[in-house]
XYZ file of C-alpha atoms in Angstrom:
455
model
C 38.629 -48.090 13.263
C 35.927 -49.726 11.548
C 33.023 -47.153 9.833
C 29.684 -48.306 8.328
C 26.931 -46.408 6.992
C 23.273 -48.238 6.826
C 20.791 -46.381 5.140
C 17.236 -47.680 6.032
C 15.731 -45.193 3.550
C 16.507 -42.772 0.938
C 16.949 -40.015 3.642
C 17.460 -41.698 6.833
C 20.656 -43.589 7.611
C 22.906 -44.589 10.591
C 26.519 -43.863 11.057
C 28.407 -46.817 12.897
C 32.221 -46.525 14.447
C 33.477 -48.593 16.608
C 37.102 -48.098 17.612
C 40.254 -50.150 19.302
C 43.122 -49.233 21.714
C 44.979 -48.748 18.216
C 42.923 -45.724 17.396
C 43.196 -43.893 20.224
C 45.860 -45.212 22.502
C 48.931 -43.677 21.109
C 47.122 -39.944 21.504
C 45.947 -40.443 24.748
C 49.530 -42.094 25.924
C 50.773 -38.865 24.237
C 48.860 -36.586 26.485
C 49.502 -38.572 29.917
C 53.097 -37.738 29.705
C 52.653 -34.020 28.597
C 50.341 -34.390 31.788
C 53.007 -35.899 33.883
C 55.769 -33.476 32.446
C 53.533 -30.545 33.750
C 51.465 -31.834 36.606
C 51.993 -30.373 40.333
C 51.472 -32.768 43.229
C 52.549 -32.292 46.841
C 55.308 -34.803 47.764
C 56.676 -35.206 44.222
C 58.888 -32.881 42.425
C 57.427 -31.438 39.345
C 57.938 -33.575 35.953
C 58.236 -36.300 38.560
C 55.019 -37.852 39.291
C 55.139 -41.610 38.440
C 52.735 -42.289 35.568
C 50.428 -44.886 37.170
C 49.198 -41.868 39.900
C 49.057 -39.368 36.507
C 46.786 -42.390 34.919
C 44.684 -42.734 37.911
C 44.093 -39.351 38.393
C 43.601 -38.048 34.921
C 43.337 -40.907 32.457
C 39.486 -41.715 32.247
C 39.247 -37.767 31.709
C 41.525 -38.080 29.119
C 40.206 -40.499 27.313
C 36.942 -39.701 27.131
C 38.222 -36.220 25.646
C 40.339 -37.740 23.550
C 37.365 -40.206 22.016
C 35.214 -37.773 21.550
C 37.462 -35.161 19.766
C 38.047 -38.335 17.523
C 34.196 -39.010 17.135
C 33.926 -35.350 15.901
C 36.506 -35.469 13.506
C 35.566 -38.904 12.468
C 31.820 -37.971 11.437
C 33.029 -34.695 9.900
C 35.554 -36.218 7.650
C 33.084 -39.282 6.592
C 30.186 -36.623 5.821
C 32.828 -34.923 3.844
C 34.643 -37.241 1.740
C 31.754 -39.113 1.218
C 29.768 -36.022 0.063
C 26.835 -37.076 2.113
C 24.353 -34.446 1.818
C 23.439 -34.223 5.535
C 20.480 -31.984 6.828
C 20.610 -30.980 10.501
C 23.111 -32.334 12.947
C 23.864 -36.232 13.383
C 22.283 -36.997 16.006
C 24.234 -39.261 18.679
C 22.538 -42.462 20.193
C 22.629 -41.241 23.607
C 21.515 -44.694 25.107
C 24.700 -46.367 23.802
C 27.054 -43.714 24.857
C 25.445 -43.159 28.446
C 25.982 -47.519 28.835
C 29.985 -47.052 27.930
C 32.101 -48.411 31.240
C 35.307 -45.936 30.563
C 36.927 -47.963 33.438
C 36.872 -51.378 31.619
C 35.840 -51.150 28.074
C 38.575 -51.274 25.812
C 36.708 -51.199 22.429
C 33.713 -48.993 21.602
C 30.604 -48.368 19.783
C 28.814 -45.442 18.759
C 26.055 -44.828 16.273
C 25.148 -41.416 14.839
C 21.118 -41.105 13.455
C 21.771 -38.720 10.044
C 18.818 -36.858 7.777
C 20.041 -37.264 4.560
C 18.456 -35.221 1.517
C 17.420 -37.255 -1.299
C 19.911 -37.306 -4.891
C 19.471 -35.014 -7.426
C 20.913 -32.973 -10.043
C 20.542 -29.517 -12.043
C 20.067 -29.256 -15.489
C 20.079 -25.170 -16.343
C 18.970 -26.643 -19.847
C 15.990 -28.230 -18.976
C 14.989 -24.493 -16.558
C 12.343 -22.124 -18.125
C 13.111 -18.378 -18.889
C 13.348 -15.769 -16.391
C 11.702 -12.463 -16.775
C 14.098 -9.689 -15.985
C 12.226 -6.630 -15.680
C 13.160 -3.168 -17.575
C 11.509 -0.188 -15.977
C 10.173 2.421 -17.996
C 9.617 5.749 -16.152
C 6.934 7.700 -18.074
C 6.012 11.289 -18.087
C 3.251 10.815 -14.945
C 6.227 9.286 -12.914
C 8.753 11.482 -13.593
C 5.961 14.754 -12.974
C 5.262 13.177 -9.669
C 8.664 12.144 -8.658
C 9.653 16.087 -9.666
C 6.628 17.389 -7.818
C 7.837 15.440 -4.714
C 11.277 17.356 -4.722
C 9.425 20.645 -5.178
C 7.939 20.161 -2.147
C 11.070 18.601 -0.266
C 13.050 21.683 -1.374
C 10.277 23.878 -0.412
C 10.532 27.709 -0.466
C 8.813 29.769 2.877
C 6.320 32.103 1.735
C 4.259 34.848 3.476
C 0.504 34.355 3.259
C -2.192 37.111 3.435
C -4.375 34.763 5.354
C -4.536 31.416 6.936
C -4.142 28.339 4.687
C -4.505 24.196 5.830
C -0.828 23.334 6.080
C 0.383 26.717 6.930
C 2.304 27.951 10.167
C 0.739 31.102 12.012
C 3.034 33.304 14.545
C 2.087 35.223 17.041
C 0.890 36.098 20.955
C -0.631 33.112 22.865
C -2.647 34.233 25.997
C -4.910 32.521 28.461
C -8.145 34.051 29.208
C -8.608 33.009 32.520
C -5.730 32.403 34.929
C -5.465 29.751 37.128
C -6.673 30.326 40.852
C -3.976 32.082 42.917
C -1.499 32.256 39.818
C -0.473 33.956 36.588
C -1.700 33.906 33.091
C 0.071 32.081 30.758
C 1.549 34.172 27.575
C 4.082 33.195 24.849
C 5.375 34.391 21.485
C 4.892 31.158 19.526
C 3.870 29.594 16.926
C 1.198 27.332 15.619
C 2.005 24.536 13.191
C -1.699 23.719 12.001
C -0.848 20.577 10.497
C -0.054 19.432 14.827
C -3.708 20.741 15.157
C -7.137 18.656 16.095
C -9.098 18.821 12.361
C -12.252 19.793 14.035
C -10.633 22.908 15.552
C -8.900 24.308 12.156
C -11.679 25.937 10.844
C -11.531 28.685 13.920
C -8.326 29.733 12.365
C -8.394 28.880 8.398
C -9.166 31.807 6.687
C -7.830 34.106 9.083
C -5.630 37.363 8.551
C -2.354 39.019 10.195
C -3.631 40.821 13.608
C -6.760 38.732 13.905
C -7.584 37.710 17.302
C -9.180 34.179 17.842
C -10.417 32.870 20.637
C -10.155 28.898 21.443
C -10.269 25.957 23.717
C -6.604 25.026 24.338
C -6.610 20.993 24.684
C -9.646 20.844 21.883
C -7.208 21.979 19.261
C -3.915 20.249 20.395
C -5.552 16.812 22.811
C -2.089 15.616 22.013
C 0.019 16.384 25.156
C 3.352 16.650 23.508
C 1.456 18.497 19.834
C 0.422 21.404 22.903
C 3.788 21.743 23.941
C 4.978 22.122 20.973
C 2.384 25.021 19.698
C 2.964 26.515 23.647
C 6.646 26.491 24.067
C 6.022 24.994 27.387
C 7.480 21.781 28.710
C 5.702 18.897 28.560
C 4.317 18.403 31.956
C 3.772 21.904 32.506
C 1.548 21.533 28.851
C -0.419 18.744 30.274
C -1.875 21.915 33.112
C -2.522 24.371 29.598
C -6.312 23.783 29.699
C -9.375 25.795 29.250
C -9.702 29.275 26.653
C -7.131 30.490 25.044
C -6.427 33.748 22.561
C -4.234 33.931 19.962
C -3.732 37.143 18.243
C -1.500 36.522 14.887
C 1.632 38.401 13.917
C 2.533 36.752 10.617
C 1.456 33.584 8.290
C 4.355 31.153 6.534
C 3.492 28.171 4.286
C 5.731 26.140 2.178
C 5.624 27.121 -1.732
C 6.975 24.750 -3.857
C 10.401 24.668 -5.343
C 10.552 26.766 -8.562
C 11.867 24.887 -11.634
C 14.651 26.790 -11.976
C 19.057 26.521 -12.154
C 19.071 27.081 -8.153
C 16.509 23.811 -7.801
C 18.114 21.463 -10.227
C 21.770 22.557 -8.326
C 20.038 21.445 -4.716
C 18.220 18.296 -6.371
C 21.441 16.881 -8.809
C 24.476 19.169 -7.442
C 25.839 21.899 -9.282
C 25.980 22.120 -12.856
C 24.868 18.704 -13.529
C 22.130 19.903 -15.725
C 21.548 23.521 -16.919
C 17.928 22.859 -18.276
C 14.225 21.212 -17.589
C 14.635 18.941 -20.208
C 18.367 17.691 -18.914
C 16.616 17.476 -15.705
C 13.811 15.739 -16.671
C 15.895 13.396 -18.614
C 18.216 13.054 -15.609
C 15.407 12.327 -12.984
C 13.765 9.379 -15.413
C 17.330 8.013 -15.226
C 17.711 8.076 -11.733
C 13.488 6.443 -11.176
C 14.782 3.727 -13.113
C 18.228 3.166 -11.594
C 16.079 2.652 -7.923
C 13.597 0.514 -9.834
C 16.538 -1.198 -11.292
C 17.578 -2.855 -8.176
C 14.112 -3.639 -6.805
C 14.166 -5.683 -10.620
C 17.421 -7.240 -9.408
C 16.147 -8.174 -6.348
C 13.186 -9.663 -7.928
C 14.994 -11.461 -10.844
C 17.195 -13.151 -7.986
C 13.785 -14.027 -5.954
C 12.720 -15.596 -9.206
C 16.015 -17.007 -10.123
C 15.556 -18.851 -6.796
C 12.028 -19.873 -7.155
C 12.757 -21.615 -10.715
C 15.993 -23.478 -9.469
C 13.329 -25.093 -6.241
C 10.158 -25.297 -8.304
C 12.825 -27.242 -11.146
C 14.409 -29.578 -8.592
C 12.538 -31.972 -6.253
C 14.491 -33.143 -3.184
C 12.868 -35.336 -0.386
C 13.893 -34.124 3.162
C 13.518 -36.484 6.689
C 11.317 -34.081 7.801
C 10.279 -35.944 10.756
C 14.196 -36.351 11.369
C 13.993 -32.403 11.362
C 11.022 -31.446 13.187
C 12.976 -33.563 16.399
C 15.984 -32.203 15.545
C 14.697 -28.420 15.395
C 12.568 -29.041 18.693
C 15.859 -30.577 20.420
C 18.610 -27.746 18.784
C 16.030 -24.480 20.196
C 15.984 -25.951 23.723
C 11.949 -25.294 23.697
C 11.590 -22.359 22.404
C 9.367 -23.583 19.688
C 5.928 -26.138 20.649
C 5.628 -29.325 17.640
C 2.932 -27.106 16.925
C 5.122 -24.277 15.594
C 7.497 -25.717 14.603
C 4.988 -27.580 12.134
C 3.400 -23.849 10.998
C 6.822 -22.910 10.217
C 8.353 -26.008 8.846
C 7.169 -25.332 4.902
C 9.526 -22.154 5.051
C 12.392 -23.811 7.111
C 12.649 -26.634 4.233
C 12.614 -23.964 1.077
C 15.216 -22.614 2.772
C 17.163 -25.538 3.543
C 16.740 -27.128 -0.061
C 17.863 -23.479 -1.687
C 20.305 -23.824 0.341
C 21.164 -27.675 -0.844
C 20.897 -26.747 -4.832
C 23.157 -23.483 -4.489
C 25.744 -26.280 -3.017
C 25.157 -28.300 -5.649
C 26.063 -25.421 -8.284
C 29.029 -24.543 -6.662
C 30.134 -27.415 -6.301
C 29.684 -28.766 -9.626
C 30.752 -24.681 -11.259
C 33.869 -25.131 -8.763
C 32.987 -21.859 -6.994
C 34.848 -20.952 -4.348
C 35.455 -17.750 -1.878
C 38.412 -16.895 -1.087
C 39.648 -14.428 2.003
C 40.420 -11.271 -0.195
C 37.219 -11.792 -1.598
C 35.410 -11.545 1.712
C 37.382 -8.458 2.424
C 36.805 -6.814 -0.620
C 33.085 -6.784 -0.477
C 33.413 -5.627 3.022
C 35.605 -2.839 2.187
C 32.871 -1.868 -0.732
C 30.207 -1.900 2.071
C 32.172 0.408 4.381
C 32.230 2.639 1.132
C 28.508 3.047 0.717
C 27.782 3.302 4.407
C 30.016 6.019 5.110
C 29.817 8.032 1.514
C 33.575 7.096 1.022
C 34.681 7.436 -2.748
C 38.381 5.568 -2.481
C 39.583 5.728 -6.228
C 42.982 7.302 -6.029
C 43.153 8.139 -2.471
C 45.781 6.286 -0.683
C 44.830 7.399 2.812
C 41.271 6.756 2.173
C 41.744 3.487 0.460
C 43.701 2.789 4.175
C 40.985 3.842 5.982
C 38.635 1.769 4.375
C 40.658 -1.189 4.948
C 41.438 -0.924 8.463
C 37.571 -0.512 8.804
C 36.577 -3.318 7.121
C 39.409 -5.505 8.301
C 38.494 -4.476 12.066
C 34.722 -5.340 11.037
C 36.035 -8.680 10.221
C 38.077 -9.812 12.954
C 35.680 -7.931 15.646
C 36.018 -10.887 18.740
C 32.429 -9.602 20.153
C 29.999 -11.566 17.317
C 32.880 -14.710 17.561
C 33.389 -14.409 13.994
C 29.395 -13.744 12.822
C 30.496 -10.388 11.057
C 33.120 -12.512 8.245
C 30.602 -15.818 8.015
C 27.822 -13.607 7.455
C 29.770 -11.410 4.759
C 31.282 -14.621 2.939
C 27.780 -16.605 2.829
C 26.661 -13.414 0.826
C 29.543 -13.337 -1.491
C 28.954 -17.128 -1.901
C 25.349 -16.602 -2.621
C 26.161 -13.781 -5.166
C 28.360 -15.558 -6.711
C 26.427 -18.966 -7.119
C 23.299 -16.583 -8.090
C 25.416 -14.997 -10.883
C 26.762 -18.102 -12.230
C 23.224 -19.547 -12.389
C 22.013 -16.171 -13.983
C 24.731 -16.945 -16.951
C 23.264 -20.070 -17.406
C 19.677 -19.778 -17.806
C 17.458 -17.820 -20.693
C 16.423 -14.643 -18.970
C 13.960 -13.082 -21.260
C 13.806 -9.088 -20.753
C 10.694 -7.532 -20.816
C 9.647 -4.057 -20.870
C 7.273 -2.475 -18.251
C 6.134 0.374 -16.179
C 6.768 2.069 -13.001
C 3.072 1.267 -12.166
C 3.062 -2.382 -13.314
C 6.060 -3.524 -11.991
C 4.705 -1.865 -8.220
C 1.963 -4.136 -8.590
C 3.895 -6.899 -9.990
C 6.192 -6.335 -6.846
C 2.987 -6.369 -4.818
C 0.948 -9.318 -5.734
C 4.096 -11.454 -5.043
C 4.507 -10.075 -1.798
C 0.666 -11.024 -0.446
């Protein structure tokens, strides 16, 4: 088997093999008498087929399945042990396989077109600092995020008279009945915050046994809001037109949580503070353990954004626009694939340097690894604590393990799961490596800090 690579520039190249009856000859003997051990044909006992008819009627096949296993393996292992770093797919010259005469031909040629990415290297010394972010939750943010729960864990309340958000009960009648049938009454109620602005004022203000009179579809034009506030199914709803009284029983709004030992028990759990001030404290902790992993987040984003903006690579991209047009089967027009070509090669050169690190940091995933994390994912999902638990701990194992090995996603479910331990671990590494400078800031900075790199 002869093998050369010719590069015509720094990222374009073509692979070259040619091979002789001594490369593949002995396999594809090999298989013709596994064929001929196994092959059924009328007149001929079985295992007794003489090998010239086996040859005629399943050689070519065979060796053109045979060569082309080879050819796989053959560009694989080159790529490989030749650390070629190889964007896309070689591509193989279709011309000069399409002109091979499998009937006479005893030595061939093929030629592989490769996108090659450019040399480079990684020097974490040469990287500027990081900002990692330290959120600071001040009094306003811990008032508001408190003033959130009150209302969450709310409190019902009877009103004296009708408030904006408030929910009125009583007897819904229709004033005029439909020709030939009955009036429509319920005992229901009215959620106002359901109701058309312009009609609330007809019943804001209002007290227990007031009567008002209104137009049914003006104050609830919202087919399934009126069946709601009616009781009545939807379709029959749609028919609830025209004036309507409504002559209220009671009034309900929600008050407010109290800050009190009941509260903080709902909010934290029981007994996890006995105080305000614990709670406060307790709440500021918990604002900036959430923040804390949007900082994370961000620190990795920016983590990512030094390593590219650090470490210029030159891509064939006109190598990759054909081969991204050819590998989606036209899904994509040139014309997209152009719009969305800046993204495609960050993500392809990320890809490239995180390679690069673990290559040169010798990090590796192993199996148990992959399960591991999996496992601790099938923890937070389901609210399972493991720890000391035996038959939990099992649980948890057969879950992930079955997540794993599931046959449906042909293997999708542990890729996807190791590429993310691989990143983490190739993100950490480079984390311990470069100056990350902390910095102090607020919940209302780092929201807009957050923002502006999102638009």
């Amino acid at each position: 088997m002869e093998i050369t690579l010719d590069k015509a520039s720094e990222t374009n190249a073509s692979l070259n093999i040619t091979l002789t009856p001594a490369d593949y000859k002995p396999e594809v003997d090999k298989k013709l008498k596994q064929y001929s051990k196994t092959v059924a044909l009328k007149g001929f006992r079985p295992g007794h087929v003489p090998a010239s008819l086996v040859q005629k009627m399943y050689g070519k096949s065979i060796l053109v399945e045979e060569i082309n296993s080879m050819l796989s393996k053959t560009v694989s292992n080159y790529i490989r042990e030749n650390k070629l770093q190889v964007v896309g797919d070689p591509v193989p010259n279709r011309e000069q396989a399409d002109a091979v005469d499998w009937d006479s031909q005893t030595d061939f040629a093929f030629s592989y077109t490769l996108g090659l990415a450019s040399e480079f290297d990684i020097d974490f010394a040469d990287l500027p600092a990081v900002n990692q972010y330290d959120i600071q939750a001040g009094d306003a943010e811990v008032d508001s995020t408190i003033a959130d729960l009150q209302k969450r864990f709310h409190e019902h309340a009877h009103a004296e008279e009708v408030g904006e958000g408030d929910t009125i009960y009583g007897e819904l009648k229709q004033v005029n009945a439909p020709d030939g049938g009955e009036a429509f009454t319920a005992k229901t109620a009215f959620p106002l915050n359901q109701m058309a602005e312009e009609a609330k004022g007809q019943f804001v203000g209002k007290k227990k046994d007031d009567v008002i009179t209104f137009n049914l579809e003006q104050a609830f034009p919202d087919e399934k809001a009126r069946a709601t506030a009616t009781g009545a199914p939807k379709d029959e709803a749609a028919n609830l037109t025209g004036e309507f009284t409504f002559a209220i029983d009671d009034i309900t709004r929600h008050e407010p949580a109290e800050l009190n030992q009941a509260f903080f028990d709902k909010v934290l759990g029981a007994g996890a503070v006995s105080d305000e001030t614990e709670f406060r404290a307790k709440v500021g902790e918990i604002i900036k353990s959430n923040y804390n992993r949007e900082s994370e987040q961000l620190l990795r984003l920016d983590i990512e954004k030094t390593l590219l903006d650090a470490t210029p690579i030159l891509l064939p991209d006109e190598f990759l626009k054909n081969w991204l047009l050819e590998v989606n089967e036209g899904k994509f027009t040139p014309e997209q694939i152009d719009e969305q070509y800046g993204d495609f090669t960050k993500s392809v050169k990320l890809q490239l340097i995180k390679n690069k690190i673990a290559d040169k940091a010798d990090i590796k995933v192993d199996q148990e690894e992959v399960l591991e994390a999996t496992r601790q994912m099938v923890r937070e999902q389901f609210g399972f604590a493991g720890g000391e638990n035996e038959e939990m701990n099992q649980t948890i194992d057969r879950i992930a393990r079955n997540y794993l090995t599931d046959e449906k996603n042909n293997g999708q479910n542990y890729t996807s799961t190791f590429n993310r331990v691989f990143d983490d671990k190739v993100v950490g590494y480079a984390k311990e490596q470069m100056t990350i400078a902390s910095q102090d800031i607020t919940v209302d900075d780092f929201k807009t800090l957050v923002e502006n790199r999102q638009a």
